[in-house]
Amino acid sequence: MRYKIGDVSRILGISTDLLRYYEKKGVVTPQKDKNNDYRYYDTWDINFLIDCLWYKNFGFGIQQAAYLVTECYHGDLVSLLEEKQSEIEANIRRQQLLLGRMKKHLDDVLRVKDCIGVCEIGQSPDIVCYLNRFNFTYDNRDELLDLSRQWLDYMPFTQRYFEIPQDGLKGEGDDYAWGFSLSTEYVEALGITVKPPVVHNPSKMCIHSAFKSSGKNAFTPRHLDPILEYASKGGFKIKGRAQGNLVCSVLEEGVMTGYFEVWLPLE
């Protein structure tokens, strides 16, 4: 049985352009009708095309699939399959990390509303962080641009991270800094080097709480005043800067509202 190019395209669900490409690569050798120049394919050709689709669905490129079907010796086939297996395993590890990160983010989003204004004593997370915005100014020195882009590439494993210095907590200033934080569990997995300006913030005993801020440029250290009042009434002494992260931003009553989680370290 002979099949025209359109018939093969319908049988296999591939474009005629791809069929012509495989012909160019020698995967198939259709017979040409001398009278009308039509190409005719037989089942032998279709078998090779199915083999190409087999490898393509493993993630091999079109050109590589054509090579595997027409020019590949046994040793080369084993090497290429082992290489692809390693690539798939790496992708699975990445997807497992991504799934874990999604579960953690969903959990944070679900519970943050219940944490607003609630103060608890507990351990802060063990993180590494990188600050690159101070108040409204980004530190865009040339020597830091590559590092900043690297941290953008680490998303979504990172969190939007902020720090408020102790004088801001005391009401003596309104400065703050923004950047990114990353749980130490991801540091090795992502191959991150921890050296200045990237720093390690180990877990410490803190007051933990959450707050929200609505509208443009409304973020301020004064959002932490209720937490400081809790510390004062409880006889707790704050030691060092506050650190926290943006959990999510949502629309509330027509205004974008950020939900933030924060830790204030104790003596």
PDB file of C-alpha atoms in Angstrom:
ATOM      1  CA  MET A   1       0.000   0.000   0.000  1.00  0.00           C
ATOM      2  CA  ARG A   2       1.298   3.448  -0.916  1.00  0.00           C
ATOM      3  CA  TYR A   3       0.393   6.668   0.868  1.00  0.00           C
ATOM      4  CA  LYS A   4       0.597  10.284  -0.231  1.00  0.00           C
ATOM      5  CA  ILE A   5       2.299  12.821   2.009  1.00  0.00           C
ATOM      6  CA  GLY A   6      -1.067  14.170   3.186  1.00  0.00           C
ATOM      7  CA  ASP A   7      -2.201  10.668   4.141  1.00  0.00           C
ATOM      8  CA  VAL A   8       0.944  10.061   6.225  1.00  0.00           C
ATOM      9  CA  SER A   9       0.517  13.462   7.831  1.00  0.00           C
ATOM     10  CA  ARG A  10      -3.008  12.501   8.943  1.00  0.00           C
ATOM     11  CA  ILE A  11      -2.028   8.993  10.073  1.00  0.00           C
ATOM     12  CA  LEU A  12       0.813  10.207  12.301  1.00  0.00           C
ATOM     13  CA  GLY A  13      -0.479  13.671  13.191  1.00  0.00           C
ATOM     14  CA  ILE A  14       2.655  15.451  11.997  1.00  0.00           C
ATOM     15  CA  SER A  15       3.100  18.279   9.533  1.00  0.00           C
ATOM     16  CA  THR A  16       4.093  17.823   5.919  1.00  0.00           C
ATOM     17  CA  ASP A  17       7.052  20.133   6.591  1.00  0.00           C
ATOM     18  CA  LEU A  18       8.333  17.684   9.211  1.00  0.00           C
ATOM     19  CA  LEU A  19       7.894  14.809   6.757  1.00  0.00           C
ATOM     20  CA  ARG A  20       9.976  16.673   4.195  1.00  0.00           C
ATOM     21  CA  TYR A  21      12.621  17.323   6.864  1.00  0.00           C
ATOM     22  CA  TYR A  22      12.837  13.613   7.676  1.00  0.00           C
ATOM     23  CA  GLU A  23      13.128  12.892   3.964  1.00  0.00           C
ATOM     24  CA  LYS A  24      15.995  15.378   3.737  1.00  0.00           C
ATOM     25  CA  LYS A  25      17.714  13.600   6.639  1.00  0.00           C
ATOM     26  CA  GLY A  26      17.302  10.214   4.968  1.00  0.00           C
ATOM     27  CA  VAL A  27      14.835   8.808   7.485  1.00  0.00           C
ATOM     28  CA  VAL A  28      12.357   8.054   4.710  1.00  0.00           C
ATOM     29  CA  THR A  29      12.827   7.588   0.982  1.00  0.00           C
ATOM     30  CA  PRO A  30       9.432   8.058  -0.663  1.00  0.00           C
ATOM     31  CA  GLN A  31       9.030   7.105  -4.299  1.00  0.00           C
ATOM     32  CA  LYS A  32       8.265   9.937  -6.687  1.00  0.00           C
ATOM     33  CA  ASP A  33       5.680   9.525  -9.408  1.00  0.00           C
ATOM     34  CA  LYS A  34       7.378  10.353 -12.711  1.00  0.00           C
ATOM     35  CA  ASN A  35       4.210  11.855 -14.128  1.00  0.00           C
ATOM     36  CA  ASN A  36       3.165  14.267 -11.369  1.00  0.00           C
ATOM     37  CA  ASP A  37       6.135  14.284  -8.954  1.00  0.00           C
ATOM     38  CA  TYR A  38       3.904  13.154  -6.066  1.00  0.00           C
ATOM     39  CA  ARG A  39       5.695  11.419  -3.205  1.00  0.00           C
ATOM     40  CA  TYR A  40       4.448   8.016  -2.106  1.00  0.00           C
ATOM     41  CA  TYR A  41       5.341   6.425   1.216  1.00  0.00           C
ATOM     42  CA  ASP A  42       5.063   2.775   2.190  1.00  0.00           C
ATOM     43  CA  THR A  43       4.717   1.078   5.581  1.00  0.00           C
ATOM     44  CA  TRP A  44       8.519   0.756   5.824  1.00  0.00           C
ATOM     45  CA  ASP A  45       8.783   4.547   5.721  1.00  0.00           C
ATOM     46  CA  ILE A  46       6.008   4.934   8.262  1.00  0.00           C
ATOM     47  CA  ASN A  47       7.778   2.536  10.641  1.00  0.00           C
ATOM     48  CA  PHE A  48      10.848   4.780  10.658  1.00  0.00           C
ATOM     49  CA  LEU A  49       8.689   7.845  11.187  1.00  0.00           C
ATOM     50  CA  ILE A  50       7.048   6.153  14.189  1.00  0.00           C
ATOM     51  CA  ASP A  51      10.540   5.455  15.555  1.00  0.00           C
ATOM     52  CA  CYS A  52      11.328   9.172  15.227  1.00  0.00           C
ATOM     53  CA  LEU A  53       8.177  10.069  17.133  1.00  0.00           C
ATOM     54  CA  TRP A  54       9.107   7.481  19.791  1.00  0.00           C
ATOM     55  CA  TYR A  55      12.423   9.200  20.482  1.00  0.00           C
ATOM     56  CA  LYS A  56      10.943  12.671  20.114  1.00  0.00           C
ATOM     57  CA  ASN A  57       8.478  11.885  22.911  1.00  0.00           C
ATOM     58  CA  PHE A  58      11.425  11.005  25.154  1.00  0.00           C
ATOM     59  CA  GLY A  59      12.521  14.606  24.719  1.00  0.00           C
ATOM     60  CA  PHE A  60      15.062  14.180  21.946  1.00  0.00           C
ATOM     61  CA  GLY A  61      15.132  16.966  19.369  1.00  0.00           C
ATOM     62  CA  ILE A  62      13.933  16.399  15.811  1.00  0.00           C
ATOM     63  CA  GLN A  63      17.454  16.303  14.408  1.00  0.00           C
ATOM     64  CA  GLN A  64      18.667  13.992  17.171  1.00  0.00           C
ATOM     65  CA  ALA A  65      15.698  11.660  16.657  1.00  0.00           C
ATOM     66  CA  ALA A  66      16.529  11.427  12.958  1.00  0.00           C
ATOM     67  CA  TYR A  67      20.123  10.528  13.842  1.00  0.00           C
ATOM     68  CA  LEU A  68      19.009   7.860  16.313  1.00  0.00           C
ATOM     69  CA  VAL A  69      16.797   6.222  13.695  1.00  0.00           C
ATOM     70  CA  THR A  70      19.131   6.292  10.693  1.00  0.00           C
ATOM     71  CA  GLU A  71      22.795   6.653  11.684  1.00  0.00           C
ATOM     72  CA  CYS A  72      23.224   5.496  15.283  1.00  0.00           C
ATOM     73  CA  TYR A  73      25.348   2.474  16.203  1.00  0.00           C
ATOM     74  CA  HIS A  74      24.591   0.434  19.328  1.00  0.00           C
ATOM     75  CA  GLY A  75      27.305   2.063  21.453  1.00  0.00           C
ATOM     76  CA  ASP A  76      26.182   5.551  20.472  1.00  0.00           C
ATOM     77  CA  LEU A  77      22.574   4.627  21.202  1.00  0.00           C
ATOM     78  CA  VAL A  78      23.463   3.453  24.713  1.00  0.00           C
ATOM     79  CA  SER A  79      25.429   6.652  25.395  1.00  0.00           C
ATOM     80  CA  LEU A  80      22.644   8.917  24.170  1.00  0.00           C
ATOM     81  CA  LEU A  81      19.999   7.016  26.134  1.00  0.00           C
ATOM     82  CA  GLU A  82      22.084   7.191  29.323  1.00  0.00           C
ATOM     83  CA  GLU A  83      22.604  10.908  28.782  1.00  0.00           C
ATOM     84  CA  LYS A  84      18.874  11.456  28.298  1.00  0.00           C
ATOM     85  CA  GLN A  85      18.121   9.348  31.379  1.00  0.00           C
ATOM     86  CA  SER A  86      20.402  11.577  33.481  1.00  0.00           C
ATOM     87  CA  GLU A  87      18.679  14.651  32.046  1.00  0.00           C
ATOM     88  CA  ILE A  88      15.228  13.268  32.918  1.00  0.00           C
ATOM     89  CA  GLU A  89      16.378  12.395  36.450  1.00  0.00           C
ATOM     90  CA  ALA A  90      17.674  15.948  36.916  1.00  0.00           C
ATOM     91  CA  ASN A  91      14.351  17.331  35.675  1.00  0.00           C
ATOM     92  CA  ILE A  92      12.467  15.096  38.106  1.00  0.00           C
ATOM     93  CA  ARG A  93      14.594  16.344  41.008  1.00  0.00           C
ATOM     94  CA  ARG A  94      13.891  19.910  39.916  1.00  0.00           C
ATOM     95  CA  GLN A  95      10.160  19.231  39.661  1.00  0.00           C
ATOM     96  CA  GLN A  96      10.156  17.599  43.095  1.00  0.00           C
ATOM     97  CA  LEU A  97      11.811  20.712  44.522  1.00  0.00           C
ATOM     98  CA  LEU A  98       9.265  22.855  42.695  1.00  0.00           C
ATOM     99  CA  LEU A  99       6.369  20.804  44.041  1.00  0.00           C
ATOM    100  CA  GLY A 100       7.701  21.129  47.589  1.00  0.00           C
ATOM    101  CA  ARG A 101       8.051  24.875  47.129  1.00  0.00           C
ATOM    102  CA  MET A 102       4.495  25.160  45.831  1.00  0.00           C
ATOM    103  CA  LYS A 103       3.144  23.214  48.813  1.00  0.00           C
ATOM    104  CA  LYS A 104       5.042  25.484  51.206  1.00  0.00           C
ATOM    105  CA  HIS A 105       3.851  28.650  49.450  1.00  0.00           C
ATOM    106  CA  LEU A 106       0.240  27.461  49.452  1.00  0.00           C
ATOM    107  CA  ASP A 107       0.507  26.673  53.165  1.00  0.00           C
ATOM    108  CA  ASP A 108       1.917  30.157  53.840  1.00  0.00           C
ATOM    109  CA  VAL A 109      -0.871  31.826  51.863  1.00  0.00           C
ATOM    110  CA  LEU A 110      -3.549  29.789  53.646  1.00  0.00           C
ATOM    111  CA  ARG A 111      -2.348  30.603  57.164  1.00  0.00           C
ATOM    112  CA  VAL A 112      -1.045  34.186  56.872  1.00  0.00           C
ATOM    113  CA  LYS A 113      -4.460  35.811  57.402  1.00  0.00           C
ATOM    114  CA  ASP A 114      -4.848  34.008  60.718  1.00  0.00           C
ATOM    115  CA  CYS A 115      -1.429  35.286  61.822  1.00  0.00           C
ATOM    116  CA  ILE A 116      -2.243  38.995  61.416  1.00  0.00           C
ATOM    117  CA  GLY A 117      -1.678  40.688  64.767  1.00  0.00           C
ATOM    118  CA  VAL A 118      -0.938  37.381  66.506  1.00  0.00           C
ATOM    119  CA  CYS A 119       2.419  37.279  68.318  1.00  0.00           C
ATOM    120  CA  GLU A 120       4.148  34.018  69.176  1.00  0.00           C
ATOM    121  CA  ILE A 121       7.596  33.073  70.426  1.00  0.00           C
ATOM    122  CA  GLY A 122       9.462  30.666  68.164  1.00  0.00           C
ATOM    123  CA  GLN A 123      12.468  30.004  65.968  1.00  0.00           C
ATOM    124  CA  SER A 124      13.006  32.004  62.804  1.00  0.00           C
ATOM    125  CA  PRO A 125      13.807  30.041  59.639  1.00  0.00           C
ATOM    126  CA  ASP A 126      17.409  29.217  58.746  1.00  0.00           C
ATOM    127  CA  ILE A 127      18.023  31.254  55.580  1.00  0.00           C
ATOM    128  CA  VAL A 128      20.525  32.914  53.308  1.00  0.00           C
ATOM    129  CA  CYS A 129      19.633  36.328  51.961  1.00  0.00           C
ATOM    130  CA  TYR A 130      20.693  38.979  49.500  1.00  0.00           C
ATOM    131  CA  LEU A 131      19.644  42.626  49.824  1.00  0.00           C
ATOM    132  CA  ASN A 132      19.729  44.862  46.765  1.00  0.00           C
ATOM    133  CA  ARG A 133      17.154  47.590  47.439  1.00  0.00           C
ATOM    134  CA  PHE A 134      17.430  50.167  50.184  1.00  0.00           C
ATOM    135  CA  ASN A 135      14.222  52.102  50.721  1.00  0.00           C
ATOM    136  CA  PHE A 136      13.344  52.996  47.101  1.00  0.00           C
ATOM    137  CA  THR A 137      16.851  52.718  45.606  1.00  0.00           C
ATOM    138  CA  TYR A 138      18.281  49.623  43.945  1.00  0.00           C
ATOM    139  CA  ASP A 139      21.984  48.936  44.277  1.00  0.00           C
ATOM    140  CA  ASN A 140      22.680  48.469  40.579  1.00  0.00           C
ATOM    141  CA  ARG A 141      26.452  48.686  40.583  1.00  0.00           C
ATOM    142  CA  ASP A 142      27.958  46.753  37.689  1.00  0.00           C
ATOM    143  CA  GLU A 143      29.669  44.257  39.989  1.00  0.00           C
ATOM    144  CA  LEU A 144      26.289  43.305  41.513  1.00  0.00           C
ATOM    145  CA  LEU A 145      24.145  43.048  38.382  1.00  0.00           C
ATOM    146  CA  ASP A 146      25.119  39.446  37.623  1.00  0.00           C
ATOM    147  CA  LEU A 147      24.432  38.441  41.222  1.00  0.00           C
ATOM    148  CA  SER A 148      21.039  40.152  41.171  1.00  0.00           C
ATOM    149  CA  ARG A 149      20.107  38.307  37.988  1.00  0.00           C
ATOM    150  CA  GLN A 150      21.222  35.018  39.506  1.00  0.00           C
ATOM    151  CA  TRP A 151      18.845  35.571  42.401  1.00  0.00           C
ATOM    152  CA  LEU A 152      16.042  36.336  39.974  1.00  0.00           C
ATOM    153  CA  ASP A 153      16.771  32.978  38.347  1.00  0.00           C
ATOM    154  CA  TYR A 154      16.406  31.243  41.727  1.00  0.00           C
ATOM    155  CA  MET A 155      12.702  32.130  41.783  1.00  0.00           C
ATOM    156  CA  PRO A 156      10.305  30.677  42.832  1.00  0.00           C
ATOM    157  CA  PHE A 157      12.448  29.026  45.493  1.00  0.00           C
ATOM    158  CA  THR A 158      13.266  32.454  46.906  1.00  0.00           C
ATOM    159  CA  GLN A 159      11.016  34.737  48.898  1.00  0.00           C
ATOM    160  CA  ARG A 160      10.727  38.515  48.734  1.00  0.00           C
ATOM    161  CA  TYR A 161      12.690  39.401  51.838  1.00  0.00           C
ATOM    162  CA  PHE A 162      12.973  42.569  53.929  1.00  0.00           C
ATOM    163  CA  GLU A 163      14.974  43.800  56.896  1.00  0.00           C
ATOM    164  CA  ILE A 164      14.256  46.694  59.247  1.00  0.00           C
ATOM    165  CA  PRO A 165      17.179  47.986  61.353  1.00  0.00           C
ATOM    166  CA  GLN A 166      16.826  48.289  65.101  1.00  0.00           C
ATOM    167  CA  ASP A 167      16.660  52.098  65.086  1.00  0.00           C
ATOM    168  CA  GLY A 168      13.613  51.794  62.808  1.00  0.00           C
ATOM    169  CA  LEU A 169      12.014  49.478  65.335  1.00  0.00           C
ATOM    170  CA  LYS A 170      12.604  52.077  68.030  1.00  0.00           C
ATOM    171  CA  GLY A 171      10.873  54.751  65.963  1.00  0.00           C
ATOM    172  CA  GLU A 172      14.139  56.563  65.288  1.00  0.00           C
ATOM    173  CA  GLY A 173      14.009  55.984  61.542  1.00  0.00           C
ATOM    174  CA  ASP A 174      11.942  54.631  58.690  1.00  0.00           C
ATOM    175  CA  ASP A 175      14.639  52.832  56.720  1.00  0.00           C
ATOM    176  CA  TYR A 176      14.297  49.303  55.415  1.00  0.00           C
ATOM    177  CA  ALA A 177      15.922  47.053  52.846  1.00  0.00           C
ATOM    178  CA  TRP A 178      14.526  44.562  50.365  1.00  0.00           C
ATOM    179  CA  GLY A 179      15.943  41.614  48.497  1.00  0.00           C
ATOM    180  CA  PHE A 180      15.544  37.864  48.453  1.00  0.00           C
ATOM    181  CA  SER A 181      15.831  35.052  50.965  1.00  0.00           C
ATOM    182  CA  LEU A 182      16.246  31.356  50.445  1.00  0.00           C
ATOM    183  CA  SER A 183      15.763  28.478  52.848  1.00  0.00           C
ATOM    184  CA  THR A 184      19.061  26.689  53.457  1.00  0.00           C
ATOM    185  CA  GLU A 185      17.526  23.437  52.177  1.00  0.00           C
ATOM    186  CA  TYR A 186      17.713  24.906  48.660  1.00  0.00           C
ATOM    187  CA  VAL A 187      21.257  26.291  48.885  1.00  0.00           C
ATOM    188  CA  GLU A 188      23.001  23.024  48.019  1.00  0.00           C
ATOM    189  CA  ALA A 189      20.333  21.940  45.541  1.00  0.00           C
ATOM    190  CA  LEU A 190      20.722  25.174  43.559  1.00  0.00           C
ATOM    191  CA  GLY A 191      24.505  25.347  43.939  1.00  0.00           C
ATOM    192  CA  ILE A 192      24.514  28.730  45.670  1.00  0.00           C
ATOM    193  CA  THR A 193      27.739  30.225  47.008  1.00  0.00           C
ATOM    194  CA  VAL A 194      27.258  31.995  50.336  1.00  0.00           C
ATOM    195  CA  LYS A 195      29.675  34.898  50.530  1.00  0.00           C
ATOM    196  CA  PRO A 196      29.160  38.671  50.918  1.00  0.00           C
ATOM    197  CA  PRO A 197      26.916  40.320  49.938  1.00  0.00           C
ATOM    198  CA  VAL A 198      25.001  37.034  50.298  1.00  0.00           C
ATOM    199  CA  VAL A 199      24.806  36.254  54.019  1.00  0.00           C
ATOM    200  CA  HIS A 200      23.619  33.414  56.218  1.00  0.00           C
ATOM    201  CA  ASN A 201      20.984  34.258  58.833  1.00  0.00           C
ATOM    202  CA  PRO A 202      20.832  31.294  61.217  1.00  0.00           C
ATOM    203  CA  SER A 203      17.669  30.385  63.064  1.00  0.00           C
ATOM    204  CA  LYS A 204      17.176  32.306  66.307  1.00  0.00           C
ATOM    205  CA  MET A 205      14.543  32.789  69.003  1.00  0.00           C
ATOM    206  CA  CYS A 206      12.114  35.488  67.868  1.00  0.00           C
ATOM    207  CA  ILE A 207       8.706  37.024  68.171  1.00  0.00           C
ATOM    208  CA  HIS A 208       6.810  35.894  65.095  1.00  0.00           C
ATOM    209  CA  SER A 209       3.812  37.728  63.663  1.00  0.00           C
ATOM    210  CA  ALA A 210       2.229  38.980  60.459  1.00  0.00           C
ATOM    211  CA  PHE A 211       0.819  42.249  59.179  1.00  0.00           C
ATOM    212  CA  LYS A 212      -0.668  43.659  56.009  1.00  0.00           C
ATOM    213  CA  SER A 213      -0.139  46.866  54.077  1.00  0.00           C
ATOM    214  CA  SER A 214      -2.543  48.327  51.500  1.00  0.00           C
ATOM    215  CA  GLY A 215      -1.765  50.699  48.663  1.00  0.00           C
ATOM    216  CA  LYS A 216       1.304  52.008  46.897  1.00  0.00           C
ATOM    217  CA  ASN A 217       4.382  52.812  49.013  1.00  0.00           C
ATOM    218  CA  ALA A 218       2.462  52.149  52.230  1.00  0.00           C
ATOM    219  CA  PHE A 219       5.050  49.735  53.647  1.00  0.00           C
ATOM    220  CA  THR A 220       6.657  51.204  56.776  1.00  0.00           C
ATOM    221  CA  PRO A 221       8.433  50.020  59.952  1.00  0.00           C
ATOM    222  CA  ARG A 222       5.444  51.400  61.857  1.00  0.00           C
ATOM    223  CA  HIS A 223       3.510  48.283  60.859  1.00  0.00           C
ATOM    224  CA  LEU A 224       5.614  46.543  63.502  1.00  0.00           C
ATOM    225  CA  ASP A 225       4.599  48.852  66.368  1.00  0.00           C
ATOM    226  CA  PRO A 226       1.918  46.440  67.715  1.00  0.00           C
ATOM    227  CA  ILE A 227       4.556  43.694  67.874  1.00  0.00           C
ATOM    228  CA  LEU A 228       6.916  45.996  69.760  1.00  0.00           C
ATOM    229  CA  GLU A 229       4.113  46.827  72.174  1.00  0.00           C
ATOM    230  CA  TYR A 230       3.595  43.096  72.739  1.00  0.00           C
ATOM    231  CA  ALA A 231       7.324  42.717  73.450  1.00  0.00           C
ATOM    232  CA  SER A 232       7.303  45.619  75.908  1.00  0.00           C
ATOM    233  CA  LYS A 233       4.304  44.322  77.833  1.00  0.00           C
ATOM    234  CA  GLY A 234       5.788  40.831  77.963  1.00  0.00           C
ATOM    235  CA  GLY A 235       9.188  42.003  79.130  1.00  0.00           C
ATOM    236  CA  PHE A 236      10.931  40.815  75.958  1.00  0.00           C
ATOM    237  CA  LYS A 237      13.993  42.674  74.672  1.00  0.00           C
ATOM    238  CA  ILE A 238      14.546  42.979  70.940  1.00  0.00           C
ATOM    239  CA  LYS A 239      18.109  42.442  69.770  1.00  0.00           C
ATOM    240  CA  GLY A 240      18.958  43.184  66.170  1.00  0.00           C
ATOM    241  CA  ARG A 241      17.038  43.872  63.003  1.00  0.00           C
ATOM    242  CA  ALA A 242      13.620  42.548  62.075  1.00  0.00           C
ATOM    243  CA  GLN A 243      13.493  40.198  59.128  1.00  0.00           C
ATOM    244  CA  GLY A 244      10.519  39.035  57.134  1.00  0.00           C
ATOM    245  CA  ASN A 245       9.047  38.331  53.756  1.00  0.00           C
ATOM    246  CA  LEU A 246       6.137  39.133  51.514  1.00  0.00           C
ATOM    247  CA  VAL A 247       3.813  36.137  51.560  1.00  0.00           C
ATOM    248  CA  CYS A 248       1.351  37.298  48.905  1.00  0.00           C
ATOM    249  CA  SER A 249      -0.361  40.303  47.354  1.00  0.00           C
ATOM    250  CA  VAL A 250      -4.121  40.254  46.806  1.00  0.00           C
ATOM    251  CA  LEU A 251      -6.891  42.659  45.878  1.00  0.00           C
ATOM    252  CA  GLU A 252      -8.940  43.833  48.857  1.00  0.00           C
ATOM    253  CA  GLU A 253     -11.718  46.391  48.438  1.00  0.00           C
ATOM    254  CA  GLY A 254     -10.203  47.519  45.162  1.00  0.00           C
ATOM    255  CA  VAL A 255      -6.715  48.051  46.621  1.00  0.00           C
ATOM    256  CA  MET A 256      -3.652  45.822  46.273  1.00  0.00           C
ATOM    257  CA  THR A 257      -2.767  44.552  49.727  1.00  0.00           C
ATOM    258  CA  GLY A 258       0.419  42.803  50.753  1.00  0.00           C
ATOM    259  CA  TYR A 259       0.545  40.186  53.506  1.00  0.00           C
ATOM    260  CA  PHE A 260       3.861  39.999  55.339  1.00  0.00           C
ATOM    261  CA  GLU A 261       5.415  37.585  57.810  1.00  0.00           C
ATOM    262  CA  VAL A 262       8.007  38.951  60.247  1.00  0.00           C
ATOM    263  CA  TRP A 263      10.427  37.814  62.961  1.00  0.00           C
ATOM    264  CA  LEU A 264      11.906  40.085  65.668  1.00  0.00           C
ATOM    265  CA  PRO A 265      14.976  38.549  67.367  1.00  0.00           C
ATOM    266  CA  LEU A 266      15.101  38.343  71.168  1.00  0.00           C
ATOM    267  CA  GLU A 267      17.994  38.695  73.585  1.00  0.00           C
TER     268      GLU A 267
END
